[in-house]
XYZ file of N, CA and C in Angstrom:
447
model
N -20.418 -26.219 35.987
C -19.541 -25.989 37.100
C -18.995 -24.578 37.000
N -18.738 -23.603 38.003
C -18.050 -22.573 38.180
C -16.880 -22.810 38.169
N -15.843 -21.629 37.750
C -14.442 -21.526 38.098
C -13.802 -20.221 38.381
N -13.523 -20.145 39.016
C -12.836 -18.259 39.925
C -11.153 -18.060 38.831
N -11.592 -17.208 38.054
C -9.903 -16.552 37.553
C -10.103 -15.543 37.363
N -8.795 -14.793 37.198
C -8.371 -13.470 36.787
C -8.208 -13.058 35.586
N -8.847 -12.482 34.995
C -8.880 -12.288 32.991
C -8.642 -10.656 32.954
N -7.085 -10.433 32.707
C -6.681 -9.574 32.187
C -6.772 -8.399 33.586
N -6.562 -8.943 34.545
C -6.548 -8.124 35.920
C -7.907 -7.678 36.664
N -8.879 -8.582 36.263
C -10.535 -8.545 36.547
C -10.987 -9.711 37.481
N -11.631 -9.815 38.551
C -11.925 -11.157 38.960
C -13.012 -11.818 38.376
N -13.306 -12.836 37.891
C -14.650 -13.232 36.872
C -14.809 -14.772 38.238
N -16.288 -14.959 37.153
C -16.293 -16.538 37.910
C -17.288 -16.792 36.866
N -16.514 -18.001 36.135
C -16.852 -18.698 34.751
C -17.951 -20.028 34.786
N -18.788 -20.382 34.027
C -20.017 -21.212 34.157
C -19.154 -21.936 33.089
N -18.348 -23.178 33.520
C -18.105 -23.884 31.902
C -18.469 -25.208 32.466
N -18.443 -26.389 31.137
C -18.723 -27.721 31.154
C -17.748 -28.820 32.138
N -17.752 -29.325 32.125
C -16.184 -30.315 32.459
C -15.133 -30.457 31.873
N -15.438 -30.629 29.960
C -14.955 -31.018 28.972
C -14.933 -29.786 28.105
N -14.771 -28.655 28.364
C -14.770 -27.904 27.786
C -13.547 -27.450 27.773
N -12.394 -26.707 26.407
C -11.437 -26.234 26.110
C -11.593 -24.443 26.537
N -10.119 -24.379 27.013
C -10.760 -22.540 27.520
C -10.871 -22.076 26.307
N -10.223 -22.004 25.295
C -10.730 -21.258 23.698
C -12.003 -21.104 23.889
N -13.017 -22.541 23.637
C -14.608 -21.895 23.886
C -14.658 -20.690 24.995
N -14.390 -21.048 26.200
C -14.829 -20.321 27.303
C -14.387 -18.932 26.878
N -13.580 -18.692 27.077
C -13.246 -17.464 26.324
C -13.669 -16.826 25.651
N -13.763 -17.354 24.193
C -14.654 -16.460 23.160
C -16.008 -16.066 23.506
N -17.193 -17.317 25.100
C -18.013 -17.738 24.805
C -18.278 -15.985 25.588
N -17.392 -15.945 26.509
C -17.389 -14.727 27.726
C -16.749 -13.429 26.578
N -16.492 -13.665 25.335
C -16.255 -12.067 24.796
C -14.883 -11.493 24.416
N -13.983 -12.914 24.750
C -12.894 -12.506 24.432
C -12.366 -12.832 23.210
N -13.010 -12.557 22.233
C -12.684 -12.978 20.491
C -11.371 -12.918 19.965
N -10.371 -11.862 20.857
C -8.947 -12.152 19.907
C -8.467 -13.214 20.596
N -9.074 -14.576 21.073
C -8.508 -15.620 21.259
C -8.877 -16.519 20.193
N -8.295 -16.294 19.387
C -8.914 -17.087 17.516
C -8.700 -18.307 17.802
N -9.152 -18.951 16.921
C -9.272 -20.754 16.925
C -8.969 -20.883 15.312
N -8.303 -21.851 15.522
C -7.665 -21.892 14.437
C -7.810 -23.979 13.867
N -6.546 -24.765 14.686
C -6.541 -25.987 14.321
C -7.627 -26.381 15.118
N -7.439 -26.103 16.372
C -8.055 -27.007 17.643
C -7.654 -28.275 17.984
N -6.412 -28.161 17.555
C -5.383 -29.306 17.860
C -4.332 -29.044 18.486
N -3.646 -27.886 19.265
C -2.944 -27.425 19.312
C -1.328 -27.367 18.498
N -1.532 -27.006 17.095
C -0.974 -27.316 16.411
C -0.252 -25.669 15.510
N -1.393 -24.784 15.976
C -0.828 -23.857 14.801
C -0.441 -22.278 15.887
N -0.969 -22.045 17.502
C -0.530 -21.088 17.944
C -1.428 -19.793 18.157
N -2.689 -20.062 17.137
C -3.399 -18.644 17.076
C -4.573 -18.593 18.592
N -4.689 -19.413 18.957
C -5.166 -19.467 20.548
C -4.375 -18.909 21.811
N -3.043 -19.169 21.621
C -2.231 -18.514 22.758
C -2.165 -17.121 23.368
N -2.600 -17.729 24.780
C -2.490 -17.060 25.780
C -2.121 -17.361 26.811
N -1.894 -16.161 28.106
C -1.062 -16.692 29.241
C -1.714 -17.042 30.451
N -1.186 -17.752 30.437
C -2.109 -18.676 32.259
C -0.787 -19.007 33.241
N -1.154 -17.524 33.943
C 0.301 -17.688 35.245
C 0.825 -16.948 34.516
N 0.793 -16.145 33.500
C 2.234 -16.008 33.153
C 2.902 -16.624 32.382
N 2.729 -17.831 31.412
C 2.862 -18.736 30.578
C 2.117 -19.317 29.561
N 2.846 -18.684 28.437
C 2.203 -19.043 27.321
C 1.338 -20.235 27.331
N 0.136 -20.513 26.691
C -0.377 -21.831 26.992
C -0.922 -22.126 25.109
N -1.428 -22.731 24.658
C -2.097 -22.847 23.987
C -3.892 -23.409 24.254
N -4.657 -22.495 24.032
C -5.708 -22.405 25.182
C -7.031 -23.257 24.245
N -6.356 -23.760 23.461
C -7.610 -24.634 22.469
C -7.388 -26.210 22.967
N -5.963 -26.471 23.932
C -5.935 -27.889 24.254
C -5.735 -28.088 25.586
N -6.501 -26.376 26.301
C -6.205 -26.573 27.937
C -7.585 -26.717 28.077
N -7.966 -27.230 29.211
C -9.254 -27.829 29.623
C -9.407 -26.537 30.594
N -10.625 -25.990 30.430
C -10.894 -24.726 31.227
C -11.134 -25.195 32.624
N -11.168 -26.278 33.405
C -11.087 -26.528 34.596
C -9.966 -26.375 35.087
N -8.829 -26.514 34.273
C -7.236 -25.939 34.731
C -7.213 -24.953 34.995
N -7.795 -23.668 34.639
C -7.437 -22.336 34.745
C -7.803 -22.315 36.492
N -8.863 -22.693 36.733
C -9.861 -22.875 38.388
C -8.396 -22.049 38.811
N -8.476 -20.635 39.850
C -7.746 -19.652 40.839
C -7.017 -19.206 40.143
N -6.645 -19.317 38.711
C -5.761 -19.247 37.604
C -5.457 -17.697 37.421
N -4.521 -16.782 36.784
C -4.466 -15.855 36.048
C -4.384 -15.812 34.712
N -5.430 -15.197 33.404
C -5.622 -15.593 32.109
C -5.198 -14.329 31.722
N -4.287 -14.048 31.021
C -3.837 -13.023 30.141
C -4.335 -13.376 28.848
N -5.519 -12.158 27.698
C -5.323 -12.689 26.351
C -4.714 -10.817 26.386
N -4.445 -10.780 24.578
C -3.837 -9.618 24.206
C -4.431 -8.358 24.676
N -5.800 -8.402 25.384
C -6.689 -7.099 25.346
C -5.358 -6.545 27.143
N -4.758 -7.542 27.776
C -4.809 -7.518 28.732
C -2.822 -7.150 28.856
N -2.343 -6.884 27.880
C -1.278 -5.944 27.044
C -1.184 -5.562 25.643
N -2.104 -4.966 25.776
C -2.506 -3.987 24.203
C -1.774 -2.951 24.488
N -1.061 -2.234 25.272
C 0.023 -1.119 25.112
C 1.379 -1.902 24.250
N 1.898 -2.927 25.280
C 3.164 -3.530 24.946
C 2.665 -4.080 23.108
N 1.240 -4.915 23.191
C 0.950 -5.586 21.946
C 1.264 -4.847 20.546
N 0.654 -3.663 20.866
C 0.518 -2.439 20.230
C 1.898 -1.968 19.649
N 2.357 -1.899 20.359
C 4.171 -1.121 20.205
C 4.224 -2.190 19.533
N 4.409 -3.865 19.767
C 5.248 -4.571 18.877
C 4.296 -4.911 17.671
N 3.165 -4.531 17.424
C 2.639 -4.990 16.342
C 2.765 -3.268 15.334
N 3.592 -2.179 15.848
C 3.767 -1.310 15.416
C 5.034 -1.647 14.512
N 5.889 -2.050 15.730
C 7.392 -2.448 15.207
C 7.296 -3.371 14.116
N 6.487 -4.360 14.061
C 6.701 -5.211 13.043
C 6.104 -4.701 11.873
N 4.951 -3.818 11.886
C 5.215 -2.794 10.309
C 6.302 -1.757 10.045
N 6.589 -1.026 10.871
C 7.603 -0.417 10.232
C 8.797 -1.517 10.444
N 9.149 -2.849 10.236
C 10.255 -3.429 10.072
C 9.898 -4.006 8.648
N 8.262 -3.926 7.977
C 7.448 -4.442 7.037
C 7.533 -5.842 7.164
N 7.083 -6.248 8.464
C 7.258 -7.782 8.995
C 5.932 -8.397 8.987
N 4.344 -7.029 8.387
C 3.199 -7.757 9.232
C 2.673 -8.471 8.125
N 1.867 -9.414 8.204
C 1.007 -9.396 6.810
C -0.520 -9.305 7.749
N -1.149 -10.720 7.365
C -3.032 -10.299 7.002
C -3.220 -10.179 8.679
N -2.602 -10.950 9.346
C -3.105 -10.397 10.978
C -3.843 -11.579 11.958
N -4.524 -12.440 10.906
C -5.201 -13.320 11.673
C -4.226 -14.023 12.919
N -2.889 -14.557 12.513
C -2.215 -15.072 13.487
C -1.605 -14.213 14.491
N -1.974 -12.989 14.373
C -1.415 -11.772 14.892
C -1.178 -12.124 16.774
N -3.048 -12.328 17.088
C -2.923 -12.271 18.303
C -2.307 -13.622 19.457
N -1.997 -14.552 18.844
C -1.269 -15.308 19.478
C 0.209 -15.115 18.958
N 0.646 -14.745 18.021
C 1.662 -14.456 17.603
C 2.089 -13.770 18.865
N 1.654 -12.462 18.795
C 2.207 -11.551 19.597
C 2.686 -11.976 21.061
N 1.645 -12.840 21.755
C 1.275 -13.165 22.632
C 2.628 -14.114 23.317
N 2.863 -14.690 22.185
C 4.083 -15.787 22.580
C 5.525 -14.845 22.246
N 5.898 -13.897 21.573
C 6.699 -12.956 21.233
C 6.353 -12.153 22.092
N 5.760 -11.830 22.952
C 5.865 -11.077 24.557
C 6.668 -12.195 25.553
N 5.611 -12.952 25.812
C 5.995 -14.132 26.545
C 7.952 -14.491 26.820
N 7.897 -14.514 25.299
C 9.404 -14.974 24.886
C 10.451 -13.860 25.374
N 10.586 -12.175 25.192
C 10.860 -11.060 25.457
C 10.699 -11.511 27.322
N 9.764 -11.456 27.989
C 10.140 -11.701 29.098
C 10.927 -12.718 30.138
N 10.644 -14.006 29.274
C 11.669 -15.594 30.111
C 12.763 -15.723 29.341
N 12.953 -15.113 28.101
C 14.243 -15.355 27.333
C 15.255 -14.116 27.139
N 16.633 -13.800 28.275
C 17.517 -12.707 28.415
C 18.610 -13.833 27.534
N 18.867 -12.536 26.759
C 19.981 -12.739 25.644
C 19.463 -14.080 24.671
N 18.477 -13.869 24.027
C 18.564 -15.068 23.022
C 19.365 -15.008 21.607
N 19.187 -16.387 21.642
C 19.940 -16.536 19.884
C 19.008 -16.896 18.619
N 19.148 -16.801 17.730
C 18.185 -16.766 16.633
C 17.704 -18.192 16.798
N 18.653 -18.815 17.609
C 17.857 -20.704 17.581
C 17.347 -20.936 19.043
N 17.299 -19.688 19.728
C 16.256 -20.368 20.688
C 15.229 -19.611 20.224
N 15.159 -18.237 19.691
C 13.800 -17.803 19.002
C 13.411 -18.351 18.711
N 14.152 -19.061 17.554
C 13.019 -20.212 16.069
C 12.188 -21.271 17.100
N 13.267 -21.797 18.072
C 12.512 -22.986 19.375
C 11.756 -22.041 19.880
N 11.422 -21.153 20.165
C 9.915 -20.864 21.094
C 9.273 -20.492 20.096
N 9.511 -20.019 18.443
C 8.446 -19.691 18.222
C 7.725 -21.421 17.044
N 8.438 -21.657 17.641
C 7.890 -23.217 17.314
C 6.172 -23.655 17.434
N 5.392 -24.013 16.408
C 4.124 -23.907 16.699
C 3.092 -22.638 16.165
N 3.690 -21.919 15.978
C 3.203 -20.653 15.655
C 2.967 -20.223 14.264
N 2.048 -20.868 13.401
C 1.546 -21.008 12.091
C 1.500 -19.668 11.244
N 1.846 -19.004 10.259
C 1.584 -17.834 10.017
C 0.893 -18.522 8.061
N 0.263 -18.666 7.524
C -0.228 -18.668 6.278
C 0.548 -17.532 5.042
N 0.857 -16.570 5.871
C 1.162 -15.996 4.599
C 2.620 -15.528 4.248
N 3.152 -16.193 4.982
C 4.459 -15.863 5.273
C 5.808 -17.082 5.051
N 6.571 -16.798 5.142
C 7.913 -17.781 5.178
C 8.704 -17.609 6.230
N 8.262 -16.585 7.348
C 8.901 -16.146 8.270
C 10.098 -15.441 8.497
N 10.628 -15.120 7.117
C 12.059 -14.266 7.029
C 11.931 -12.856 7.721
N 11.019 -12.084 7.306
C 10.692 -10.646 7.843
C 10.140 -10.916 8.904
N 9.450 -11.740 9.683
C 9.370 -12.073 11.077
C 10.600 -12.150 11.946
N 10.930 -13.264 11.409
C 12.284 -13.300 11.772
C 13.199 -12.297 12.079
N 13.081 -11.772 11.091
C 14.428 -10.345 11.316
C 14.138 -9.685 12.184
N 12.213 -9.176 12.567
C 11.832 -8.303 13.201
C 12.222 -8.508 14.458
N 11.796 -9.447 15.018
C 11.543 -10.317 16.175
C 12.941 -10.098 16.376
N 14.099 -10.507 16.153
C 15.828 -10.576 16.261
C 15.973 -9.320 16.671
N 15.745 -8.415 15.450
C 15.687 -6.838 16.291
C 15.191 -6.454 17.536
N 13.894 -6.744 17.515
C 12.828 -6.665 18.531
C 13.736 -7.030 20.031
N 14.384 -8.173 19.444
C 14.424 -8.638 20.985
C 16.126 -8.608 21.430
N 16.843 -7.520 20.565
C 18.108 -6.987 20.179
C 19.012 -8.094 20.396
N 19.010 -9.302 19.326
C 20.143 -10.536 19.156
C 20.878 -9.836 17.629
N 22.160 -9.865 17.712
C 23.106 -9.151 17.386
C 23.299 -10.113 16.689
């Protein structure tokens, strides 16, 4: 089956299954910093935006997207860029793999969340698996980042 969306401000028209998760579709069309990680939607490294909203794209059925708008990171690599800058010089980054959904939902969050508090951060960044980390220097960055006092 075909499906008509917008990937990163491009018009495409996608050949996927019925039962197919957009993660496949995605990677299958070239967009690799959409990592796969649980495939349960469990750990965050799939996220990207559909509409404008974070999704986790390993437990959306790519027939949802159908007239859709798909943001992955290639599609704010300026903004991505700056904050994956900021979070080394805050010495917040480590190995990177969770990087690109990381980021992705820490944009997301920066735009629907004016004036947050360190506990609605921790609640959106809920889901968001990092392996090598404990999240303290995330944490701090991100607080800065998103200037909670």
């Amino acid at each position: 089956m075909e499906i008509k969306v917008t990937i990163n401000n491009e018009d495409k028209i996608l050949n996927i299954k019925y039962d197919e998760f957009l993660s496949e579709v995605l990677r299958r069309y070239g967009y690799l910093s959409v990592k796969k990680g649980c495939d349960t939607g469990s750990c965050g490294l799939c996220t990207i935006w559909l509409d404008k909203k974070p999704v986790l794209s390993c437990s959306t059925l790519a027939m949802k997207a159908d007239g859709k708008n798909i943001t992955t990171i290639e599609g704010v690599e300026q903004e991505a860029t700056e904050f994956a800058e900021f979070l080394v010089n805050e010495g917040a980054e480590q190995c990177g793999f969770c990087s690109p959904g990381f980021i992705m939902t820490v944009l997301a969050m920066k735009r629907e969340l004016k004036n947050p508090t360190k506990d609605h951060i921790v609640h959106y960044l809920t889901g968001n698996l990092c392996r090598c980390t404990g999240y303290v220097g995330q944490l701090r960055a991100i607080m800065k980042y998103m200037e909670v006092v």
